[in-house]
mmCIF file of C-alpha atoms in Angstrom:
data_model
loop_
_atom_site.group_PDB
_atom_site.id
_atom_site.type_symbol
_atom_site.label_atom_id
_atom_site.label_comp_id
_atom_site.label_asym_id
_atom_site.label_seq_id
_atom_site.Cartn_x
_atom_site.Cartn_y
_atom_site.Cartn_z
ATOM 1 C CA UNK A 1 65.708 49.399 79.885
ATOM 2 C CA UNK A 2 62.315 48.136 78.608
ATOM 3 C CA UNK A 3 61.098 44.946 80.217
ATOM 4 C CA UNK A 4 59.611 43.527 76.989
ATOM 5 C CA UNK A 5 60.133 43.637 73.246
ATOM 6 C CA UNK A 6 58.401 46.629 71.594
ATOM 7 C CA UNK A 7 55.780 44.485 69.860
ATOM 8 C CA UNK A 8 55.331 41.727 72.460
ATOM 9 C CA UNK A 9 51.765 42.781 73.295
ATOM 10 C CA UNK A 10 50.647 42.796 69.640
ATOM 11 C CA UNK A 11 52.360 39.464 68.967
ATOM 12 C CA UNK A 12 50.732 37.894 72.034
ATOM 13 C CA UNK A 13 47.269 39.126 70.982
ATOM 14 C CA UNK A 14 47.687 37.838 67.413
ATOM 15 C CA UNK A 15 49.068 34.506 68.662
ATOM 16 C CA UNK A 16 46.116 34.040 71.034
ATOM 17 C CA UNK A 17 43.690 34.887 68.229
ATOM 18 C CA UNK A 18 45.296 32.460 65.757
ATOM 19 C CA UNK A 19 45.501 29.594 68.254
ATOM 20 C CA UNK A 20 41.772 29.991 68.951
ATOM 21 C CA UNK A 21 40.869 28.525 65.551
ATOM 22 C CA UNK A 22 39.754 24.877 65.390
ATOM 23 C CA UNK A 23 42.728 22.588 64.757
ATOM 24 C CA UNK A 24 45.339 25.360 65.125
ATOM 25 C CA UNK A 25 48.766 24.322 66.410
ATOM 26 C CA UNK A 26 51.979 26.213 67.009
ATOM 27 C CA UNK A 27 55.417 25.213 65.733
ATOM 28 C CA UNK A 28 58.709 27.001 65.276
ATOM 29 C CA UNK A 29 60.057 26.249 61.796
ATOM 30 C CA UNK A 30 63.097 28.348 60.868
ATOM 31 C CA UNK A 31 63.165 29.652 64.445
ATOM 32 C CA UNK A 32 59.988 31.715 63.913
ATOM 33 C CA UNK A 33 56.475 31.173 65.224
ATOM 34 C CA UNK A 34 54.262 29.361 62.727
ATOM 35 C CA UNK A 35 50.587 28.699 63.382
ATOM 36 C CA UNK A 36 49.326 25.722 61.393
ATOM 37 C CA UNK A 37 46.103 23.930 60.641
ATOM 38 C CA UNK A 38 46.412 20.266 59.665
ATOM 39 C CA UNK A 39 50.155 20.722 59.161
ATOM 40 C CA UNK A 40 49.844 23.753 56.862
ATOM 41 C CA UNK A 41 50.989 27.193 57.989
ATOM 42 C CA UNK A 42 48.364 29.930 57.841
ATOM 43 C CA UNK A 43 50.289 32.661 59.696
ATOM 44 C CA UNK A 44 53.884 33.259 60.757
ATOM 45 C CA UNK A 45 55.171 35.739 63.319
ATOM 46 C CA UNK A 46 58.682 36.805 64.196
ATOM 47 C CA UNK A 47 60.244 39.374 66.476
ATOM 48 C CA UNK A 48 63.456 40.382 64.701
ATOM 49 C CA UNK A 49 65.432 42.727 66.923
ATOM 50 C CA UNK A 50 63.281 45.827 67.251
ATOM 51 C CA UNK A 51 60.951 44.763 64.401
ATOM 52 C CA UNK A 52 57.874 42.556 64.277
ATOM 53 C CA UNK A 53 56.996 40.671 61.118
ATOM 54 C CA UNK A 54 53.949 38.565 60.287
ATOM 55 C CA UNK A 55 52.949 36.801 57.055
ATOM 56 C CA UNK A 56 49.633 35.330 55.962
ATOM 57 C CA UNK A 57 47.795 34.205 52.831
ATOM 58 C CA UNK A 58 45.286 36.817 51.625
ATOM 59 C CA UNK A 59 43.473 35.619 48.498
ATOM 60 C CA UNK A 60 40.743 38.275 48.886
ATOM 61 C CA UNK A 61 42.413 41.182 50.708
ATOM 62 C CA UNK A 62 45.924 40.866 49.307
ATOM 63 C CA UNK A 63 45.660 43.696 46.788
ATOM 64 C CA UNK A 64 44.320 46.053 49.456
ATOM 65 C CA UNK A 65 46.911 44.866 51.983
ATOM 66 C CA UNK A 66 49.735 45.704 49.587
ATOM 67 C CA UNK A 67 48.592 49.347 49.539
ATOM 68 C CA UNK A 68 49.573 49.625 53.208
ATOM 69 C CA UNK A 69 53.071 51.013 53.792
ATOM 70 C CA UNK A 70 54.016 48.119 56.083
ATOM 71 C CA UNK A 71 52.987 45.337 53.660
ATOM 72 C CA UNK A 72 54.989 43.643 50.897
ATOM 73 C CA UNK A 73 54.617 40.414 48.924
ATOM 74 C CA UNK A 74 56.077 37.562 50.987
ATOM 75 C CA UNK A 75 59.509 36.318 49.995
ATOM 76 C CA UNK A 76 60.626 32.984 48.571
ATOM 77 C CA UNK A 77 58.010 33.203 45.809
ATOM 78 C CA UNK A 78 55.094 33.043 48.256
ATOM 79 C CA UNK A 79 53.935 36.508 47.207
ATOM 80 C CA UNK A 80 52.902 35.064 43.840
ATOM 81 C CA UNK A 81 50.473 32.821 45.707
ATOM 82 C CA UNK A 82 48.776 35.556 47.739
ATOM 83 C CA UNK A 83 51.066 35.661 50.779
ATOM 84 C CA UNK A 84 51.692 39.104 52.284
ATOM 85 C CA UNK A 85 54.309 40.087 54.873
ATOM 86 C CA UNK A 86 53.678 42.979 57.261
ATOM 87 C CA UNK A 87 56.748 44.519 58.908
ATOM 88 C CA UNK A 88 56.479 46.915 61.838
ATOM 89 C CA UNK A 89 59.319 49.080 63.124
ATOM 90 C CA UNK A 90 59.714 51.144 66.312
ATOM 91 C CA UNK A 91 57.121 53.890 66.400
ATOM 92 C CA UNK A 92 54.674 51.967 64.175
ATOM 93 C CA UNK A 93 51.258 51.149 65.530
ATOM 94 C CA UNK A 94 50.240 47.542 64.849
ATOM 95 C CA UNK A 95 46.624 47.395 63.550
ATOM 96 C CA UNK A 96 45.760 44.244 65.508
ATOM 97 C CA UNK A 97 42.048 44.328 64.602
ATOM 98 C CA UNK A 98 42.864 44.395 60.887
ATOM 99 C CA UNK A 99 45.556 41.730 61.254
ATOM 100 C CA UNK A 100 43.084 39.509 63.130
ATOM 101 C CA UNK A 101 40.677 39.809 60.174
ATOM 102 C CA UNK A 102 43.488 38.884 57.798
ATOM 103 C CA UNK A 103 44.474 35.908 59.977
ATOM 104 C CA UNK A 104 40.839 34.760 59.745
ATOM 105 C CA UNK A 105 40.993 35.060 55.944
ATOM 106 C CA UNK A 106 44.270 33.149 55.823
ATOM 107 C CA UNK A 107 42.869 30.378 58.033
ATOM 108 C CA UNK A 108 39.834 30.033 55.776
ATOM 109 C CA UNK A 109 42.103 29.879 52.709
ATOM 110 C CA UNK A 110 44.170 27.033 54.202
ATOM 111 C CA UNK A 111 41.855 25.029 56.492
ATOM 112 C CA UNK A 112 39.776 22.096 55.244
ATOM 113 C CA UNK A 113 36.025 22.640 54.906
ATOM 114 C CA UNK A 114 35.242 20.584 58.002
ATOM 115 C CA UNK A 115 37.281 22.945 60.181
ATOM 116 C CA UNK A 116 35.798 26.009 58.478
ATOM 117 C CA UNK A 117 32.373 24.674 59.444
ATOM 118 C CA UNK A 118 33.632 24.237 63.007
ATOM 119 C CA UNK A 119 34.888 27.838 62.936
ATOM 120 C CA UNK A 120 31.495 29.056 61.707
ATOM 121 C CA UNK A 121 29.834 27.202 64.589
ATOM 122 C CA UNK A 122 32.412 28.636 67.008
ATOM 123 C CA UNK A 123 31.408 32.123 65.873
ATOM 124 C CA UNK A 124 27.737 31.280 66.372
ATOM 125 C CA UNK A 125 27.031 31.182 62.656
ATOM 126 C CA UNK A 126 25.878 28.520 60.265
ATOM 127 C CA UNK A 127 27.407 25.068 60.486
ATOM 128 C CA UNK A 128 26.929 24.753 56.742
ATOM 129 C CA UNK A 129 28.819 26.105 53.768
ATOM 130 C CA UNK A 130 25.575 26.117 51.783
ATOM 131 C CA UNK A 131 22.502 28.087 52.720
ATOM 132 C CA UNK A 132 19.315 26.374 51.620
ATOM 133 C CA UNK A 133 16.414 28.555 50.587
ATOM 134 C CA UNK A 134 12.946 27.036 50.542
ATOM 135 C CA UNK A 135 10.457 29.295 48.777
ATOM 136 C CA UNK A 136 6.975 29.456 50.276
ATOM 137 C CA UNK A 137 5.469 29.014 46.823
ATOM 138 C CA UNK A 138 7.083 27.757 43.663
ATOM 139 C CA UNK A 139 7.712 30.423 41.024
ATOM 140 C CA UNK A 140 5.730 30.158 37.829
ATOM 141 C CA UNK A 141 7.725 28.776 34.908
ATOM 142 C CA UNK A 142 8.737 31.279 32.261
ATOM 143 C CA UNK A 143 7.312 30.935 28.758
ATOM 144 C CA UNK A 144 9.790 29.546 26.244
ATOM 145 C CA UNK A 145 11.211 32.068 23.803
ATOM 146 C CA UNK A 146 10.736 31.306 20.101
ATOM 147 C CA UNK A 147 13.933 30.283 18.296
ATOM 148 C CA UNK A 148 15.302 32.922 15.913
ATOM 149 C CA UNK A 149 15.087 32.118 12.221
ATOM 150 C CA UNK A 150 17.563 32.944 9.514
ATOM 151 C CA UNK A 151 16.356 35.501 6.981
ATOM 152 C CA UNK A 152 17.197 33.516 3.861
ATOM 153 C CA UNK A 153 15.830 30.114 4.663
ATOM 154 C CA UNK A 154 13.128 30.804 7.211
ATOM 155 C CA UNK A 155 14.570 27.951 9.322
ATOM 156 C CA UNK A 156 15.522 27.998 12.995
ATOM 157 C CA UNK A 157 19.146 28.989 13.586
#
């Protein structure tokens, strides 16, 4: 008899990853694990018998995600809004690295800008959403193009 659910290790790794984001909290709506930021869910996880299921919002990677055999549009109409559900069955290998990237994308789609900035800082990146570029010398202005004229009247169009 196995001493743990078949996907317990993958679920634990994904849970730890998701709870590492600034402002992330864990709740159990509907009896399933939901990781939220500012009261909004950005990833759900559920062990259902011998299956493991996780859902997240993927505004950028959703189309690619749906090409994977384990991924389907999320139910309850959420699929229309970019939510994808990944279901793993016995014998399936859970691509935790890929799912961690998707959890990051989902967090960034849901979290407020202030927390995204905190996440950027947490990763050692920029604490700004905007990168300022200061040229060493100002570019020369371009010469104005002459206005086209109509053939009949010889006047500017």
